Short mmCIF file of C-alpha atoms and ligand atoms in Angstrom, two decimals:
data_model
loop_
_atom_site.label_atom_id
_atom_site.label_comp_id
_atom_site.label_asym_id
_atom_site.label_seq_id
_atom_site.Cartn_x
_atom_site.Cartn_y
_atom_site.Cartn_z
CA MET A 694 5.39 45.64 92.50
CA ASN A 695 7.97 48.45 91.69
CA ASP A 696 5.47 49.07 88.14
CA GLU A 697 3.43 47.98 86.55
CA CYS A 698 5.91 44.63 84.67
CA ASP A 699 5.52 43.24 87.84
CA VAL A 700 1.79 43.76 88.43
CA LEU A 701 0.94 42.28 85.38
CA PHE A 702 3.28 39.56 86.02
CA TYR A 703 1.52 38.96 89.46
CA VAL A 704 -1.90 38.98 88.21
CA LEU A 705 -1.10 36.72 85.60
CA ASP A 706 0.95 34.59 87.16
CA GLN A 707 -2.35 33.92 89.31
CA LEU A 708 -4.85 32.57 86.99
CA ASP A 709 -5.78 28.90 86.24
CA GLU A 710 -5.50 28.21 82.41
CA LYS A 711 -9.22 28.27 82.01
CA SER A 712 -9.11 31.41 83.33
CA LEU A 713 -6.39 32.27 81.15
CA LYS A 714 -7.65 31.43 78.97
CA ARG A 715 -10.45 33.75 79.16
CA PHE A 716 -9.10 36.33 79.40
CA ARG A 717 -6.96 35.89 76.53
CA PHE A 718 -10.27 35.99 75.23
CA TYR A 719 -11.53 39.36 75.92
CA LEU A 720 -8.64 40.58 75.48
CA SER A 721 -8.72 39.58 71.35
CA GLY A 722 -12.33 40.72 71.75
CA ALA A 723 -14.00 43.40 74.29
CA SER A 724 -12.39 45.36 75.71
CA SER A 725 -13.97 48.54 76.24
CA VAL A 726 -11.57 50.91 78.57
CA ASP A 727 -11.59 54.80 76.58
CA GLY A 728 -11.91 53.75 72.97
CA LEU A 729 -8.45 51.78 73.26
CA LYS A 730 -8.63 48.76 70.08
CA PRO A 731 -8.53 45.03 71.38
CA ILE A 732 -5.52 42.35 70.03
CA PRO A 733 -6.40 41.06 67.00
CA ASN A 734 -7.17 37.82 67.36
CA GLY A 735 -4.89 34.50 67.15
CA THR A 736 -1.04 37.11 68.01
CA LEU A 737 -1.99 36.06 71.87
CA THR A 738 -0.14 33.34 72.79
CA SER A 739 -0.55 31.06 75.72
CA ASP A 740 2.70 32.11 77.20
CA VAL A 741 2.32 34.92 80.00
CA THR A 742 5.61 36.84 78.71
CA ASP A 743 4.17 37.13 75.48
CA THR A 744 0.87 38.59 76.97
CA VAL A 745 2.50 40.88 78.80
CA GLU A 746 4.29 42.47 76.35
CA LYS A 747 1.75 42.13 73.46
CA LEU A 748 -0.37 44.50 76.61
CA LEU A 749 2.14 46.66 77.28
CA GLN A 750 3.71 47.05 73.59
CA THR A 751 -0.08 47.09 72.46
CA TYR A 752 -0.84 49.99 75.30
CA GLY A 753 1.11 51.08 77.22
CA LYS A 754 1.76 50.25 81.23
CA GLU A 755 -1.13 52.43 82.38
CA ASN A 756 -3.92 51.27 80.68
CA SER A 757 -2.60 47.89 79.84
CA LEU A 758 -3.49 47.45 83.86
CA LYS A 759 -6.52 49.77 83.26
CA ILE A 760 -7.68 46.21 80.84
CA VAL A 761 -6.21 44.19 82.90
CA LYS A 762 -8.48 44.88 86.27
CA GLU A 763 -11.64 45.58 83.54
CA ILE A 764 -10.91 41.97 81.87
CA LEU A 765 -10.62 40.26 86.08
CA CYS A 766 -14.19 41.59 86.82
CA LYS A 767 -15.56 40.46 83.45
CA ILE A 768 -14.00 37.29 85.00
CA GLY A 769 -15.40 37.03 88.06
CA LEU A 770 -11.66 37.65 89.87
CA ASN A 771 -12.53 40.67 91.91
CA SER A 772 -10.53 39.85 95.42
CA LEU A 773 -7.26 40.50 93.00
CA ALA A 774 -8.86 43.48 90.35
CA VAL A 775 -9.42 45.16 93.94
CA GLU A 776 -5.65 44.91 94.11
CA VAL A 777 -4.50 46.13 90.72
CA ASP A 778 -7.00 49.30 91.85
CA ASN A 779 -5.13 49.09 95.28
CA TRP A 780 -1.83 48.94 93.24
CA MET A 781 -3.65 52.17 91.24
CA LYS A 782 -4.49 54.24 93.62
CA ARG A 783 -0.77 54.02 95.58
CA LYS A 784 0.70 54.84 92.44
CA ASP A 785 -0.86 58.01 92.06
CA ARG A 786 -1.19 58.94 95.37
CA TYR A 787 3.30 58.32 95.38
CA MET A 788 3.01 60.63 92.15
CA ASN A 789 1.27 63.34 93.72
CA GLN A 790 3.69 63.75 96.52
CA MET A 791 6.34 63.24 93.82
CA VAL A 792 5.63 66.33 91.59
CA GLU A 793 4.79 69.16 95.04
CA SER A 794 8.94 67.10 95.69
CA ASP A 795 11.96 69.27 95.98
CA GLU A 796 13.65 66.69 93.99
CA TYR A 797 10.79 67.41 91.26
CA GLN A 798 10.83 70.71 92.06
CA ASP A 799 15.25 70.58 90.89
CA TRP A 800 14.32 68.68 87.66
CA MET A 801 11.39 71.28 86.39
CA ARG A 802 14.22 74.24 87.05
CA VAL A 803 17.03 71.93 84.78
CA SER A 804 14.14 71.52 82.08
CA GLU A 805 13.21 75.14 82.58
CA ARG A 806 17.00 75.89 81.45
CA HIS A 807 17.40 73.18 78.84
CA LYS A 808 13.87 74.38 77.18
CA ALA A 809 16.01 78.00 77.43
CA ALA A 810 18.70 76.51 75.73
CA MET A 811 17.41 74.21 73.42
CA LYS A 812 15.84 78.29 72.14
CA LYS A 813 19.05 79.34 71.00
CA ARG A 814 20.17 76.71 69.32
CA PHE A 815 17.20 76.37 66.69
CA GLU A 816 16.11 79.67 66.86
CA TYR A 817 18.64 80.19 63.69
CA VAL A 818 19.42 78.09 60.96
CA CYS A 819 22.99 78.57 58.78
CA GLU A 820 22.14 77.59 55.64
CA GLY A 821 25.40 78.48 53.44
CA THR A 822 23.96 80.93 51.70
CA VAL A 823 26.27 82.76 49.38
CA GLU A 824 26.96 85.06 52.27
CA GLY A 825 27.22 82.86 54.61
CA LYS A 826 24.44 84.85 56.75
CA LYS A 827 22.78 83.57 59.58
CA SER A 828 18.53 83.69 59.07
CA LYS A 829 15.63 83.45 61.97
CA LEU A 830 13.72 79.98 61.41
CA ASN A 831 10.60 81.71 62.05
CA LYS A 832 11.23 84.12 59.43
CA ILE A 833 11.87 81.31 56.97
CA TYR A 834 10.96 78.32 57.77
CA THR A 835 7.78 76.95 55.29
CA THR A 836 5.13 74.84 56.04
CA LEU A 837 6.50 71.42 54.75
CA GLN A 838 3.14 68.82 53.71
CA ASN A 839 3.33 65.68 55.69
CA VAL A 840 1.47 62.67 55.52
CA ARG A 841 0.34 59.65 57.53
CA GLY A 842 1.28 56.01 55.91
CA ARG A 843 3.42 54.46 53.87
CA CYS A 844 3.78 55.14 49.61
CA GLU A 845 3.57 51.61 48.16
CA GLY A 846 4.16 51.31 44.11
CA VAL A 847 7.52 53.97 44.29
CA ASN A 848 7.67 55.09 40.32
CA THR A 849 11.19 54.28 39.86
CA GLU A 850 11.38 55.30 35.84
CA HIS A 851 12.54 58.68 36.24
CA GLU A 852 13.86 61.11 39.15
CA ILE A 853 11.13 63.21 38.81
CA MET A 854 8.55 60.47 38.48
CA GLU A 855 9.96 60.15 41.60
CA ILE A 856 9.20 62.17 43.81
CA GLU A 857 6.51 64.63 42.11
CA PRO A 858 3.10 63.39 43.94
CA GLN A 859 0.83 63.09 41.54
CA SER A 860 3.06 60.47 40.04
CA ARG A 861 2.58 57.92 42.06
CA SER A 862 0.74 55.29 43.06
CA LEU A 863 -0.14 56.50 46.77
CA LYS A 864 -1.47 54.23 49.10
CA TRP A 865 -2.61 56.57 52.34
CA GLN A 866 -4.10 56.34 55.84
CA ASP A 867 -4.95 59.93 55.99
CA THR A 868 -4.54 63.17 54.59
CA GLU A 869 -2.30 65.99 55.76
CA PHE A 870 -1.01 65.47 59.57
CA ASP A 871 0.83 67.51 61.69
CA PHE A 872 3.22 66.62 64.46
CA ASN A 873 1.83 68.19 66.88
CA ASP A 874 -1.55 66.14 67.55
CA LEU A 875 0.27 63.24 66.90
CA PHE A 876 2.58 64.24 70.85
CA SER A 877 -0.21 66.53 71.77
CA HIS A 878 -1.80 66.00 75.65
CA ARG A 879 -3.60 63.98 75.32
CA SER A 880 -2.24 61.29 72.90
CA TRP A 881 0.32 61.60 75.69
CA SER A 882 -1.66 60.09 78.91
CA LYS A 883 -3.85 57.24 76.08
CA GLY A 884 -0.35 56.47 75.22
CA ASN A 885 -0.92 54.41 72.28
CA THR A 886 2.04 56.25 70.32
CA LYS A 887 5.24 55.51 71.31
CA THR A 888 7.56 55.77 68.01
CA VAL A 889 7.67 57.17 64.50
CA LEU A 890 9.24 58.25 62.08
CA THR A 891 9.22 59.87 59.28
CA GLU A 892 10.73 58.83 55.88
CA GLY A 893 11.42 61.35 53.35
CA ILE A 894 13.85 61.75 50.05
CA GLY A 895 17.19 64.03 51.44
CA GLY A 896 16.33 67.69 51.08
CA ILE A 897 12.78 67.41 51.61
CA GLY A 898 13.16 69.55 54.61
CA LYS A 899 12.94 66.40 58.05
CA THR A 900 16.21 68.33 59.88
CA VAL A 901 13.70 71.62 59.65
CA TYR A 902 11.16 70.31 60.40
CA ILE A 903 12.34 68.81 63.45
CA HIS A 904 14.01 72.73 64.38
CA LYS A 905 10.85 73.72 63.89
CA PHE A 906 8.55 71.60 66.09
CA ILE A 907 11.92 72.22 68.68
CA LEU A 908 11.41 75.38 68.32
CA ASP A 909 8.27 76.00 69.12
CA TRP A 910 8.24 74.37 72.51
CA ALA A 911 10.89 75.84 73.50
CA GLU A 912 9.04 79.38 72.51
CA GLY A 913 6.43 77.00 74.34
CA LYS A 914 3.68 78.08 71.05
CA SER A 915 3.05 74.19 71.60
CA ASN A 916 3.69 70.84 73.34
CA GLN A 917 3.68 72.71 77.12
CA HIS A 918 3.13 69.28 78.66
CA ILE A 919 6.61 68.17 77.76
CA ASN A 920 9.60 68.19 80.12
CA PHE A 921 12.86 67.48 77.78
CA VAL A 922 12.64 67.27 73.95
CA PHE A 923 16.71 66.06 72.48
CA LEU A 924 17.64 65.62 69.00
CA LEU A 925 19.97 63.04 68.99
CA PRO A 926 21.64 63.29 64.92
CA PHE A 927 22.89 59.68 63.83
CA ARG A 928 25.67 61.97 62.30
CA LYS A 929 26.60 62.38 66.18
CA LEU A 930 25.41 59.41 67.44
CA ASN A 931 28.51 57.32 65.31
CA SER A 932 31.35 58.87 66.15
CA ILE A 933 30.83 58.80 69.96
CA LYS A 934 29.01 54.87 69.54
CA ASP A 935 31.32 52.60 71.09
CA GLU A 936 31.70 54.03 74.53
CA GLN A 937 30.56 52.81 77.56
CA CYS A 938 28.33 56.02 78.10
CA SER A 939 25.21 55.72 80.22
CA LEU A 940 22.17 57.29 78.93
CA LEU A 941 22.95 60.00 81.72
CA LYS A 942 26.63 60.40 80.71
CA LEU A 943 25.55 60.43 76.80
CA LEU A 944 23.48 63.41 77.36
CA GLN A 945 24.97 65.31 80.02
CA LYS A 946 27.35 65.48 76.79
CA LEU A 947 25.35 66.60 74.60
CA TYR A 948 23.54 68.57 76.35
CA PRO A 949 25.13 70.76 79.28
CA GLU A 950 23.27 72.04 81.38
CA LEU A 951 21.99 68.86 81.59
CA GLU A 952 25.44 68.52 84.48
CA ASP A 953 22.71 69.04 87.59
CA LEU A 954 21.18 65.96 87.10
CA LYS A 955 22.31 63.12 89.65
CA ASP A 956 20.33 59.87 88.20
CA GLN A 957 18.46 59.46 84.76
CA ARG A 958 15.93 58.58 87.18
CA ALA A 959 14.29 62.51 86.30
CA PHE A 960 14.05 61.32 82.45
CA GLU A 961 11.40 58.09 84.02
CA HIS A 962 8.47 60.82 86.32
CA CYS A 963 9.17 63.80 83.13
CA LYS A 964 7.41 63.60 79.65
CA VAL A 965 10.58 62.95 77.56
CA MET A 966 11.42 62.90 73.97
CA PHE A 967 13.77 61.92 71.72
CA ILE A 968 14.48 62.74 67.75
CA PHE A 969 16.73 60.45 65.80
CA ASP A 970 17.24 62.56 62.81
CA GLY A 971 19.03 60.71 59.94
CA LEU A 972 18.63 56.70 60.42
CA ASP A 973 20.51 56.38 56.72
CA GLU A 974 23.12 58.48 58.67
CA SER A 975 23.80 55.77 61.24
CA GLN A 976 26.57 53.43 62.02
CA LEU A 977 25.28 51.90 65.06
CA LYS A 978 23.77 48.17 65.23
CA PHE A 979 20.24 48.04 65.96
CA ASN A 980 21.30 44.64 68.02
CA PHE A 981 18.29 44.83 70.03
CA GLU A 982 19.59 40.81 71.45
CA ASN A 983 22.25 42.04 72.50
CA THR A 984 22.97 43.52 76.74
CA SER A 985 26.01 45.48 76.54
CA GLN A 986 27.12 48.66 77.50
CA THR A 987 27.48 50.93 74.87
CA VAL A 988 26.32 54.40 73.23
CA ASP A 989 24.75 51.51 70.82
CA LYS A 990 23.39 49.71 73.11
CA GLU A 991 21.61 52.63 75.54
CA ILE A 992 19.71 53.60 71.82
CA THR A 993 18.35 50.07 70.61
CA ASN A 994 17.08 50.34 74.67
CA LEU A 995 15.71 53.40 74.45
CA ILE A 996 14.14 52.84 70.47
CA GLU A 997 13.00 48.83 72.00
CA GLY A 998 10.68 50.49 75.55
CA THR A 999 12.95 48.29 78.00
CA ALA A 1000 14.90 51.96 78.74
CA LEU A 1001 12.55 55.40 80.04
CA PRO A 1002 9.30 53.20 78.40
CA SER A 1003 7.26 55.86 78.67
CA ALA A 1004 9.42 58.65 76.83
CA LYS A 1005 8.02 59.29 72.61
CA ILE A 1006 10.53 58.66 69.87
CA TRP A 1007 10.74 60.54 67.27
CA ILE A 1008 12.95 58.90 64.38
CA THR A 1009 14.05 60.67 61.02
CA SER A 1010 15.35 58.61 57.78
CA ARG A 1011 15.47 58.52 54.27
CA PRO A 1012 12.84 55.78 52.22
CA ALA A 1013 15.89 53.24 51.51
CA ALA A 1014 17.55 52.77 55.44
CA SER A 1015 14.67 52.65 57.64
CA ARG A 1016 14.09 48.86 57.78
CA GLN A 1017 16.97 48.56 59.96
CA ILE A 1018 14.05 49.31 62.89
CA PRO A 1019 12.30 46.43 63.20
CA SER A 1020 8.71 47.79 62.29
CA GLU A 1021 6.74 45.79 65.49
CA TYR A 1022 8.96 48.83 67.27
CA ILE A 1023 7.15 52.24 64.81
CA ASN A 1024 3.65 52.91 65.76
CA GLN A 1025 3.15 55.55 62.72
CA VAL A 1026 4.83 55.88 59.67
CA ILE A 1027 4.63 59.49 57.93
CA GLU A 1028 5.99 60.59 54.76
CA ALA A 1029 7.34 63.69 54.52
CA GLN A 1030 5.88 65.29 50.95
CA GLY A 1031 7.73 68.34 51.04
CA PHE A 1032 6.07 71.57 49.30
CA THR A 1033 2.45 71.62 47.49
CA GLY A 1034 1.96 74.22 44.30
CA PRO A 1035 1.53 77.73 46.61
CA GLN A 1036 4.19 76.27 49.59
CA LYS A 1037 6.63 76.63 46.26
CA GLU A 1038 5.54 80.39 46.32
CA GLU A 1039 5.36 80.97 49.99
CA TYR A 1040 9.12 80.21 50.16
CA PHE A 1041 10.37 82.65 48.03
CA ARG A 1042 8.41 85.36 49.16
CA LYS A 1043 9.50 84.39 52.97
CA ASN A 1044 13.27 83.54 52.42
CA LEU A 1045 14.24 86.19 49.47
CA ASN A 1046 14.14 89.05 50.57
CA ASP A 1047 13.49 92.06 48.04
CA MET A 1048 10.03 90.68 47.07
CA SER A 1049 9.78 91.98 43.49
CA LEU A 1050 13.11 89.58 43.11
CA ALA A 1051 10.05 87.26 44.81
CA GLU A 1052 7.57 87.31 41.80
CA LYS A 1053 10.55 87.51 39.39
CA VAL A 1054 11.79 83.78 41.01
CA ILE A 1055 8.33 82.70 41.36
CA LYS A 1056 7.07 83.12 37.74
CA HIS A 1057 10.82 81.99 36.72
CA MET A 1058 10.13 78.46 39.07
CA LYS A 1059 6.43 78.49 37.10
CA SER A 1060 7.58 78.39 33.59
CA ILE A 1061 9.44 75.40 33.51
CA LYS A 1062 7.55 72.36 34.19
CA SER A 1063 10.98 70.71 35.41
CA LEU A 1064 11.50 73.18 37.72
CA PHE A 1065 8.16 73.76 39.65
CA ILE A 1066 8.26 69.70 39.68
CA MET A 1067 11.56 70.35 41.90
CA CYS A 1068 10.82 72.81 43.36
CA HIS A 1069 8.83 70.59 45.58
CA MET A 1070 11.77 69.28 47.97
CA PRO A 1071 12.56 72.79 49.46
CA LEU A 1072 16.57 71.43 49.44
CA PHE A 1073 15.84 72.42 45.66
CA CYS A 1074 13.86 76.28 46.72
CA TRP A 1075 17.21 76.69 48.30
CA ILE A 1076 19.31 75.87 45.13
CA LEU A 1077 16.62 77.88 42.98
CA ALA A 1078 17.00 81.00 45.56
CA THR A 1079 21.20 80.92 45.50
CA VAL A 1080 21.53 80.72 41.85
CA CYS A 1081 18.58 83.91 40.96
CA THR A 1082 19.90 85.85 43.72
CA ASN A 1083 23.18 85.12 42.44
CA LEU A 1084 22.41 86.36 38.52
CA ASP A 1085 20.03 89.51 39.53
CA ARG A 1086 22.90 91.03 42.23
CA THR A 1087 25.52 90.15 38.97
CA GLY A 1088 23.10 91.58 36.11
CA ARG A 1089 22.49 88.50 34.60
CA TRP A 1090 18.89 87.60 34.80
CA SER A 1091 17.52 88.53 31.04
CA SER A 1092 20.98 87.16 29.37
CA GLN A 1093 21.52 84.17 27.58
CA GLU A 1094 23.70 82.46 30.95
CA PHE A 1095 19.80 82.42 32.47
CA PRO A 1096 19.76 78.38 33.16
CA THR A 1097 17.14 77.27 31.89
CA THR A 1098 17.65 72.82 32.09
CA LEU A 1099 18.17 71.25 35.77
CA THR A 1100 21.71 70.88 34.27
CA GLU A 1101 22.44 73.83 33.95
CA MET A 1102 20.52 75.52 37.90
CA LEU A 1103 22.44 72.78 39.48
CA ILE A 1104 26.00 73.74 37.56
CA HIS A 1105 25.53 77.69 37.73
CA PHE A 1106 24.91 76.61 41.86
CA LEU A 1107 27.54 74.67 42.36
CA PHE A 1108 30.16 78.26 41.01
CA VAL A 1109 28.00 80.07 42.95
CA GLN A 1110 29.02 78.22 45.57
CA ILE A 1111 33.00 78.01 44.08
CA ASN A 1112 32.15 81.41 43.87
CA VAL A 1113 31.45 81.86 47.65
CA LYS A 1114 35.31 80.25 48.90
CA ASN A 1115 36.68 82.16 46.57
CA LYS A 1116 35.11 85.56 47.75
CA LYS A 1117 35.81 84.21 51.87
CA GLN A 1118 40.13 84.31 50.16
CA TYR A 1119 40.65 87.18 47.54
CA ASN A 1120 37.63 90.16 48.73
CA LYS A 1121 35.90 89.56 45.45
CA TYR A 1122 33.22 87.14 43.54
CA GLU A 1123 35.22 86.28 40.13
CA ASP A 1124 31.74 86.28 37.41
CA ASN A 1125 34.32 84.63 34.92
CA LYS A 1126 34.00 81.47 34.80
CA LEU A 1127 37.70 79.87 33.93
CA GLU A 1128 39.00 81.95 35.59
CA LEU A 1129 37.09 80.99 39.40
CA LEU A 1130 37.83 77.27 37.66
CA LYS A 1131 41.31 77.55 37.47
CA ARG A 1132 41.47 79.66 41.03
CA HIS A 1133 39.62 76.70 42.42
CA ASN A 1134 41.85 73.93 41.41
CA ARG A 1135 45.15 75.82 42.17
CA ARG A 1136 44.25 75.39 46.18
N1 ATP B 122 10.56 74.24 55.97
C1 ATP B 122 11.42 74.49 55.96
N2 ATP B 122 11.06 76.07 55.40
C2 ATP B 122 12.39 76.86 54.82
N3 ATP B 122 13.31 75.85 53.65
C3 ATP B 122 12.86 74.68 53.94
C4 ATP B 122 12.51 73.84 54.64
N4 ATP B 122 12.32 72.74 55.07
C5 ATP B 122 14.00 72.33 54.61
N5 ATP B 122 14.40 73.39 54.23
C6 ATP B 122 15.44 73.88 53.41
O1 ATP B 122 15.86 72.86 52.43
C7 ATP B 122 17.10 72.54 53.13
C8 ATP B 122 17.35 70.90 53.19
O2 ATP B 122 16.48 70.82 54.30
P1 ATP B 122 16.51 68.81 55.67
O3 ATP B 122 18.11 69.49 55.73
O4 ATP B 122 15.50 69.28 56.85
O5 ATP B 122 16.29 68.11 55.03
P2 ATP B 122 16.51 66.42 55.06
O6 ATP B 122 15.45 65.99 54.44
O7 ATP B 122 17.08 66.92 56.62
O8 ATP B 122 17.79 65.50 53.82
P3 ATP B 122 18.56 64.11 54.56
O9 ATP B 122 18.15 63.84 54.30
O10 ATP B 122 19.56 65.07 53.05
O11 ATP B 122 18.55 65.42 55.74
C9 ATP B 122 17.25 73.14 54.12
O12 ATP B 122 18.51 73.39 54.52
C10 ATP B 122 16.71 74.45 54.18
O13 ATP B 122 17.13 75.08 53.11
MG1 MG B 123 18.09 65.82 57.76
#
């Protein structure tokens, strides 16, 4: 018997009809293993394969065996319980030897190299700012609000209604939420949350949040029990989705620091996390029945849990697209809600180097209600910061030209961006909008 799945089938295949019935009875009601929930009555069929699948989905591999062992004792099948126990002990011994082996030490070296490479990759953000400058992620990062659950009954009458938190009738199971808790060592060993989905509208900060999560890990500030974190943006996967490629080859393509890894077993014995960013941009076909060997299928297998069942999966998506993944594969849904009032202010203080300008922008934002509401979206804060910096630089802050409506703000932002291009070509800013547009159209 190679893995937990084999043991589960071995045990259940030995039970006669009466024992199986009693086994399911205990499974659906009375397990006392360390806070684990019972499987709801009525969701278990008499089919053994279904029962094994349900066990693995609900509890994960290790906990399934613990529960099975306990129930076997309860229904008087002690010798079978001892067999399960012996298998678990053998596996523990094997794992301990594994950790001391040269092979494992090699994997750890690759893991350290990967961590260092990830730190380099995510240390800076390139925001396409006016000066095209790179900023340190830790410097500009402002805490975002995340909420557990799924939002229901979004008011769709007006876009501002849609994004203003108070205007929605919310049904959340919980309030503030930190991803570091979800993927903590303790929750990892409990094994009951495998796949998490972060939902949030465009520009609400899902990608930046992920980058910060990875950077904190790579800098040794959090989640040090995790050995590998792989970010796989769907936009990148789209271009290679039909290639025939094993998971290891795919990862080596995107993460050259893995080139020394000879086979995929490292990922079975280490703690690995896959982050899939931007499901809304995905062109992958999540065919959970298909058996091909394409990148498409490799990703589906990971999400489904048939490949690397112990790996954690984190997917981000704009709300409308998230249902491409059947809900049975998602254990938790977290909504990214953007900035609260004080976080909006913190954003400008962190992102604008000039403190007096930051205070001016904050005052201005607070004085116009639509601006204040829109600023719950980090992307909009960035637009406002860009526009205000430009107005300040050109000495037009207090003039009639100051944008007061949303449309004026976006138009001004567009001019600022066109000017960035103009500066690259003519090495100067053009403040005459008509002239700027003429030049832009000539190209
Ligand atoms: N926590 C943050 N601190 C500071 N700035 C942020 C933060 N989150 C987002 N931003 C700003 O907002 C912009 C948009 O954020 P991001 O790309 O993460 O949004 P998104 O939710 O991934 O959007 P999309 O659905 O389009 O992918 C970033 O480029 C950055 O300027
Ligand atoms: Mg994104």
